[in-house]
Amino acid sequence: LDPVVGSQGYQIDVTGEAVVVRARTGAGLFNGVQTLRQLLPPGIESATVVRGPWTVRGGRIVDHPRFPYRGAMLDVARHFHPVETVKRYIDRIVLYKINYLHLHLSDDQGWRIAVDSRPRLAAYGGRTQVGGGPGGHYTKAQYREIVDYAARRYVTVVPEIDLPGHTNAALASYAELNCDGRARPPYTGTDVGFSSLCTTKKEVYAFVGDVLREIAALTPGPYLHIGGDEARATPPAGYAVFMNRVQPMVAETGKTVMGWHQLGASEVRHQEGRVLQYWGRTGSDPLVAGAVARGARVVMSPANRTYLDMKYDKETVPGQKWAGYIEVRDAYDWDPGSHLEGVPASAVLGVEAPLWTEAIATEKEIEYMAFPRLPAVAELGWSPRATHDWTAFAD
């Protein structure tokens, strides 16, 4: 076995006698099997029996990823999506060697995970969604079911509790999280930036600590995502104070901090190992570059390249267009390793394609918007930059 395969790569040898897949780990072997599936005729994926024989061209493949983190994010807060939908999404993303599933579990429109110490979060805060539908939430057993299902396919779940903004569902559930002590009404619209936890109240930090501990205890993966984006209703000084208290709380659970790139604000102290997720639309962000200089790593999710809820073109029915139309070539034709000034490839942990669901209500819409753009982003995360060729990929 070629040692270059590392912990996620594999080697495939095809001769006249056999097809042999070798790897150093289960994850590598799983990735090799996905490639073998791609080498075989499409008929092997048929839901009904199709007669062979199946043939694969002879030769050797030695393959390993460019970046260790290759993610897909599913927003289950704006529109709730049940366990079986999440499982089927996992089944689809692993075909392209995606190895992280980021679940956006809380937002203004709904709270989607049971928390024993704060039962109203799910029981009351989980009853709404965009447009006024019934919402929903995962019990702890259901969340574990998703985590275990993903793990059996070598996918690590990254849970996100968005803080201190995007919190109206929590503010509606517990009055004491508001500075004026008054619970907010449930929200079913799509505006952003209007909600904030009260960053000066001790009750808020007790709440955050309890929630993070319970979510961390359910999650075997290394990352705990604390959001941090679009906190426009939080004064900048309050934001820094809040994050400087909350980041160590994540570390106390044994997890590594992840957050949207606004967490790179210069007043927010660096937490060892933390990861910023960049969703901006430009090739320059001094705050992210500064955070990298202090030791942060970055997951690249530029909205105008990777946001799967953006329309393909003006004819696309579901989705949004605030970040621009994203054709498949737009999702493919960029380099995560050189996209941001001051962020070298060595600081890039990987890529992630988020699928927000303000305008995505059904599983059919999820599949339509994710494919084939998600495979394009997955290719950027896996293959060396030198091999990228749009014509070959499109064929």
XYZ file of C-alpha atoms in Angstrom:
395
model
C 0.000 0.000 0.000
C 1.374 3.387 -1.006
C 1.973 5.330 2.249
C 0.863 8.601 0.611
C -2.785 7.551 1.081
C -2.673 8.649 4.728
C -5.715 8.287 6.961
C -8.414 9.080 4.383
C -6.949 7.866 1.115
C -6.925 4.490 -0.602
C -5.396 2.411 -3.367
C -7.371 0.474 -5.985
C -5.717 -2.203 -8.132
C -7.710 -3.618 -11.051
C -6.380 -6.681 -12.876
C -7.932 -9.382 -15.030
C -8.440 -11.473 -11.917
C -9.665 -9.077 -9.252
C -10.453 -5.585 -8.029
C -8.654 -4.886 -4.744
C -9.254 -1.828 -2.569
C -6.645 -1.134 0.120
C -6.463 1.563 2.791
C -4.897 2.243 6.169
C -8.214 3.022 7.873
C -11.904 2.257 7.606
C -12.512 5.782 6.349
C -9.985 5.294 3.571
C -11.519 1.978 2.584
C -14.975 3.576 2.542
C -13.697 6.349 0.264
C -12.170 3.770 -2.041
C -15.487 1.969 -2.327
C -17.173 5.234 -3.363
C -14.648 5.598 -6.184
C -15.228 1.988 -7.208
C -18.945 2.739 -7.424
C -18.138 5.620 -9.783
C -15.985 3.364 -11.971
C -18.810 0.884 -12.480
C -21.752 1.478 -14.866
C -24.642 3.584 -13.538
C -26.849 0.498 -13.488
C -25.245 -0.666 -10.240
C -27.193 2.062 -8.410
C -30.539 0.790 -9.698
C -33.232 0.192 -7.086
C -34.170 -2.998 -8.936
C -32.071 -5.989 -9.992
C -30.019 -5.337 -13.144
C -27.992 -8.090 -14.778
C -24.197 -7.814 -15.113
C -21.473 -8.568 -15.803
C -19.827 -5.406 -14.451
C -16.402 -4.407 -15.703
C -13.819 -1.869 -14.544
C -10.865 -0.650 -16.612
C -7.536 -2.107 -15.497
C -4.923 -0.075 -13.650
C -3.995 1.406 -10.289
C -5.479 4.406 -8.478
C -3.657 5.999 -5.541
C -5.831 8.738 -4.118
C -6.018 10.949 -1.024
C -7.691 14.284 -0.157
C -6.234 17.757 -0.453
C -8.112 18.979 2.643
C -9.130 16.928 5.701
C -12.487 18.712 6.133
C -15.082 18.392 3.356
C -18.459 19.426 4.617
C -22.110 19.908 3.810
C -24.376 22.018 6.006
C -28.118 21.454 6.314
C -30.270 24.134 7.918
C -33.053 22.353 9.803
C -34.026 25.491 11.744
C -35.741 27.645 9.103
C -37.674 24.647 7.768
C -37.562 21.537 9.908
C -36.500 18.339 8.133
C -37.139 14.970 9.794
C -34.621 12.265 10.662
C -35.235 10.198 7.539
C -34.594 13.203 5.277
C -31.282 13.856 7.037
C -30.310 10.195 6.685
C -31.033 10.215 2.976
C -28.983 13.412 2.607
C -26.082 11.650 4.334
C -26.412 8.739 1.906
C -26.112 11.138 -1.022
C -23.233 13.272 0.249
C -20.970 10.327 1.075
C -20.947 9.362 -2.598
C -18.683 12.397 -3.083
C -16.458 11.771 -0.043
C -18.047 14.456 2.115
C -16.966 13.656 5.670
C -18.626 16.358 7.814
C -22.324 17.158 8.208
C -22.941 20.544 9.836
C -26.462 20.774 11.284
C -27.803 24.293 11.885
C -29.978 23.409 14.879
C -31.235 26.776 16.125
C -32.337 30.080 14.683
C -35.000 32.752 14.988
C -37.635 30.514 13.421
C -37.121 27.357 15.459
C -35.098 25.384 18.014
C -34.549 21.836 16.787
C -32.807 19.848 19.540
C -34.145 18.762 22.927
C -32.303 20.199 25.939
C -33.283 18.573 29.238
C -32.323 21.559 31.371
C -34.364 23.916 29.171
C -37.328 21.856 27.900
C -39.261 24.839 26.505
C -36.579 25.362 23.849
C -37.837 22.389 21.865
C -41.391 22.119 23.213
C -42.218 25.791 22.572
C -39.350 27.203 20.492
C -39.487 24.243 18.131
C -43.156 24.659 17.192
C -42.595 27.176 14.396
C -40.792 27.522 11.092
C -40.638 29.894 8.128
C -44.091 30.484 6.704
C -45.923 29.313 9.807
C -45.651 25.527 9.389
C -45.680 23.101 12.329
C -41.899 23.055 12.867
C -40.546 20.187 14.920
C -37.463 19.070 16.800
C -35.195 16.077 17.370
C -35.343 14.216 20.639
C -31.956 13.323 22.070
C -32.495 9.750 20.893
C -33.237 10.955 17.359
C -30.167 13.186 17.321
C -28.020 10.243 18.464
C -29.624 8.183 15.695
C -28.472 10.753 13.128
C -24.983 10.936 14.655
C -24.624 7.142 14.682
C -25.985 6.793 11.140
C -23.456 9.348 9.930
C -20.586 7.754 11.842
C -21.220 4.382 10.224
C -20.596 6.186 6.930
C -17.497 7.984 8.246
C -19.284 11.321 8.493
C -18.796 13.490 11.586
C -21.714 15.638 12.717
C -20.974 19.265 13.643
C -23.867 20.730 15.670
C -24.470 24.476 15.560
C -26.202 26.536 18.211
C -26.162 30.048 16.743
C -25.249 32.721 19.330
C -25.794 35.497 20.397
C -27.963 36.512 17.410
C -30.336 34.300 15.433
C -31.869 33.455 18.814
C -35.528 34.509 18.691
C -36.759 30.943 19.261
C -34.801 30.889 22.531
C -35.890 34.438 23.441
C -39.510 33.370 22.931
C -39.040 30.287 25.087
C -37.360 31.909 28.117
C -38.135 35.496 29.087
C -35.033 35.835 31.269
C -32.778 35.661 28.200
C -34.060 39.111 27.183
C -32.648 42.277 28.749
C -36.168 43.515 29.562
C -37.277 40.147 30.948
C -40.092 39.850 28.419
C -40.439 36.829 26.146
C -40.429 37.601 22.434
C -43.255 36.400 20.178
C -42.451 33.416 17.908
C -41.106 34.391 14.509
C -41.864 32.830 11.117
C -40.412 35.388 8.710
C -37.004 35.501 7.022
C -35.415 38.729 8.261
C -32.040 38.437 10.011
C -30.068 40.459 12.529
C -32.868 41.565 14.848
C -32.441 39.191 17.811
C -29.855 38.947 20.572
C -29.330 37.261 23.883
C -28.782 39.779 26.688
C -25.001 39.640 27.031
C -24.950 41.376 30.439
C -27.111 38.877 32.358
C -25.705 35.978 34.354
C -28.809 33.934 33.482
C -27.745 34.013 29.817
C -24.349 32.485 30.543
C -25.905 29.798 32.737
C -28.260 29.031 29.835
C -25.457 28.898 27.255
C -23.301 26.686 29.483
C -26.124 24.203 30.067
C -27.014 24.023 26.370
C -23.433 23.587 25.171
C -22.712 20.875 27.746
C -25.773 18.873 26.729
C -25.090 19.182 22.999
C -21.416 18.311 23.462
C -22.329 15.221 25.494
C -24.467 13.991 22.573
C -21.775 14.642 19.971
C -18.630 12.495 19.667
C -17.062 14.705 16.971
C -14.419 17.327 17.827
C -16.283 20.504 16.859
C -19.022 22.593 18.446
C -20.249 25.446 16.238
C -21.424 28.572 18.082
C -22.509 30.644 15.075
C -21.656 34.280 15.748
C -22.905 35.702 12.451
C -25.182 38.664 11.782
C -25.339 39.688 15.448
C -26.452 43.188 14.464
C -28.667 43.607 17.516
C -25.698 42.942 19.819
C -23.446 45.938 20.545
C -19.881 45.213 19.341
C -18.482 45.474 22.867
C -21.174 43.116 24.136
C -20.421 40.692 21.314
C -16.742 40.547 22.277
C -17.540 40.103 25.974
C -20.015 37.352 25.135
C -17.713 35.405 22.827
C -14.762 35.774 25.187
C -16.852 34.035 27.848
C -18.487 31.455 25.581
C -15.418 30.207 23.686
C -13.834 28.836 26.892
C -17.154 27.155 27.709
C -16.793 25.170 24.483
C -13.251 24.183 25.440
C -14.495 23.055 28.860
C -16.769 20.533 27.133
C -13.721 19.068 25.383
C -14.700 20.432 21.987
C -13.019 22.791 19.529
C -14.721 26.093 18.746
C -16.167 26.618 15.296
C -17.958 29.803 14.303
C -18.834 31.942 11.315
C -16.076 34.311 10.276
C -17.431 37.248 12.319
C -15.869 35.426 15.267
C -12.571 36.741 13.891
C -13.303 40.233 15.285
C -10.090 41.630 16.736
C -11.658 42.106 20.190
C -12.535 38.395 20.392
C -9.649 36.472 21.907
C -8.150 33.508 20.083
C -9.184 30.138 21.474
C -6.662 27.378 20.837
C -7.493 25.412 17.688
C -10.576 27.392 16.747
C -11.988 27.282 13.229
C -13.660 30.172 11.410
C -16.114 29.484 8.611
C -15.823 32.135 5.910
C -19.052 32.944 4.083
C -18.178 36.345 2.613
C -18.350 37.186 -1.074
C -14.954 38.862 -1.521
C -11.370 37.685 -1.700
C -10.249 39.854 1.188
C -11.213 39.969 4.852
C -8.620 41.567 7.154
C -10.320 40.268 10.303
C -10.133 36.673 9.064
C -6.523 37.162 8.000
C -5.785 38.610 11.442
C -7.439 35.647 13.160
C -5.366 33.283 11.029
C -2.221 35.174 12.065
C -3.246 34.460 15.678
C -3.595 30.743 14.932
C -7.125 30.198 13.626
C -7.884 27.843 10.766
C -10.566 28.430 8.147
C -13.290 26.402 6.461
C -14.125 28.049 3.148
C -17.815 28.608 2.376
C -17.949 31.763 0.222
C -21.630 32.488 -0.284
C -21.294 33.276 -3.998
C -19.596 29.916 -4.636
C -20.886 27.363 -2.149
C -24.337 28.394 -0.893
C -26.563 25.681 -2.287
C -29.782 27.598 -1.619
C -28.820 30.212 -4.206
C -30.680 29.856 -7.497
C -28.818 28.438 -10.492
C -30.231 31.164 -12.739
C -33.295 33.354 -13.122
C -35.382 30.342 -14.177
C -34.779 28.450 -10.921
C -37.948 28.260 -8.831
C -36.805 27.484 -5.262
C -34.049 29.277 -3.428
C -32.735 32.821 -3.115
C -30.378 35.088 -5.062
C -28.914 37.636 -2.601
C -25.410 36.178 -3.112
C -25.938 35.911 -6.865
C -26.846 33.082 -9.198
C -24.545 30.062 -8.828
C -24.214 27.799 -11.834
C -22.268 24.544 -11.444
C -19.198 26.136 -12.996
C -19.300 28.935 -10.409
C -19.262 26.302 -7.658
C -16.287 24.575 -9.307
C -14.094 27.390 -10.659
C -12.308 28.733 -7.578
C -9.470 27.668 -5.305
C -10.099 27.344 -1.539
C -6.354 27.455 -0.931
C -5.859 30.909 -2.436
C -9.320 32.472 -2.197
C -8.649 34.859 0.699
C -5.735 37.267 0.970
C -3.627 36.539 4.023
C -5.029 33.021 4.381
C -2.509 30.507 3.003
C -3.551 27.016 1.952
C -1.861 25.674 5.090
C -4.455 27.545 7.203
C -7.421 26.173 5.242
C -8.951 23.180 6.995
C -11.296 22.527 4.094
C -14.513 23.511 2.346
C -18.189 23.321 3.152
C -21.337 23.808 1.077
C -24.191 25.198 3.210
C -27.822 24.675 2.287
C -29.982 27.244 4.068
C -33.697 26.558 4.071
C -35.573 29.871 4.286
C -36.843 29.030 0.792
C -36.272 25.253 0.798
C -39.181 23.315 2.285
C -39.047 19.770 0.860
C -36.574 16.956 0.389
C -37.079 17.178 -3.363
C -35.974 20.819 -3.266
C -32.932 19.905 -1.148
C -31.838 17.338 -3.717
C -32.478 19.672 -6.661
C -30.442 22.511 -5.173
C -27.555 20.397 -3.839
C -26.810 18.324 -6.921
C -24.704 18.704 -9.012
C -23.231 21.738 -7.214
C -22.283 19.854 -4.050
C -20.122 17.382 -6.026
C -18.330 20.400 -7.548
C -17.440 21.745 -4.095
C -16.523 18.244 -2.918
C -14.078 17.961 -5.823
C -12.360 21.165 -4.673
C -11.964 19.653 -1.232
C -10.580 16.342 -2.429
C -8.430 16.683 -5.543
C -5.114 18.526 -5.996
C -5.512 21.953 -7.544
C -3.323 20.937 -10.499
C -5.887 18.368 -11.651
C -8.824 20.772 -11.865
C -10.262 21.108 -15.332
C -13.816 22.340 -15.890
C -14.251 20.628 -19.270
C -13.167 17.261 -17.881
C -15.321 17.691 -14.768
C -18.388 18.714 -16.766
C -18.022 15.659 -19.038
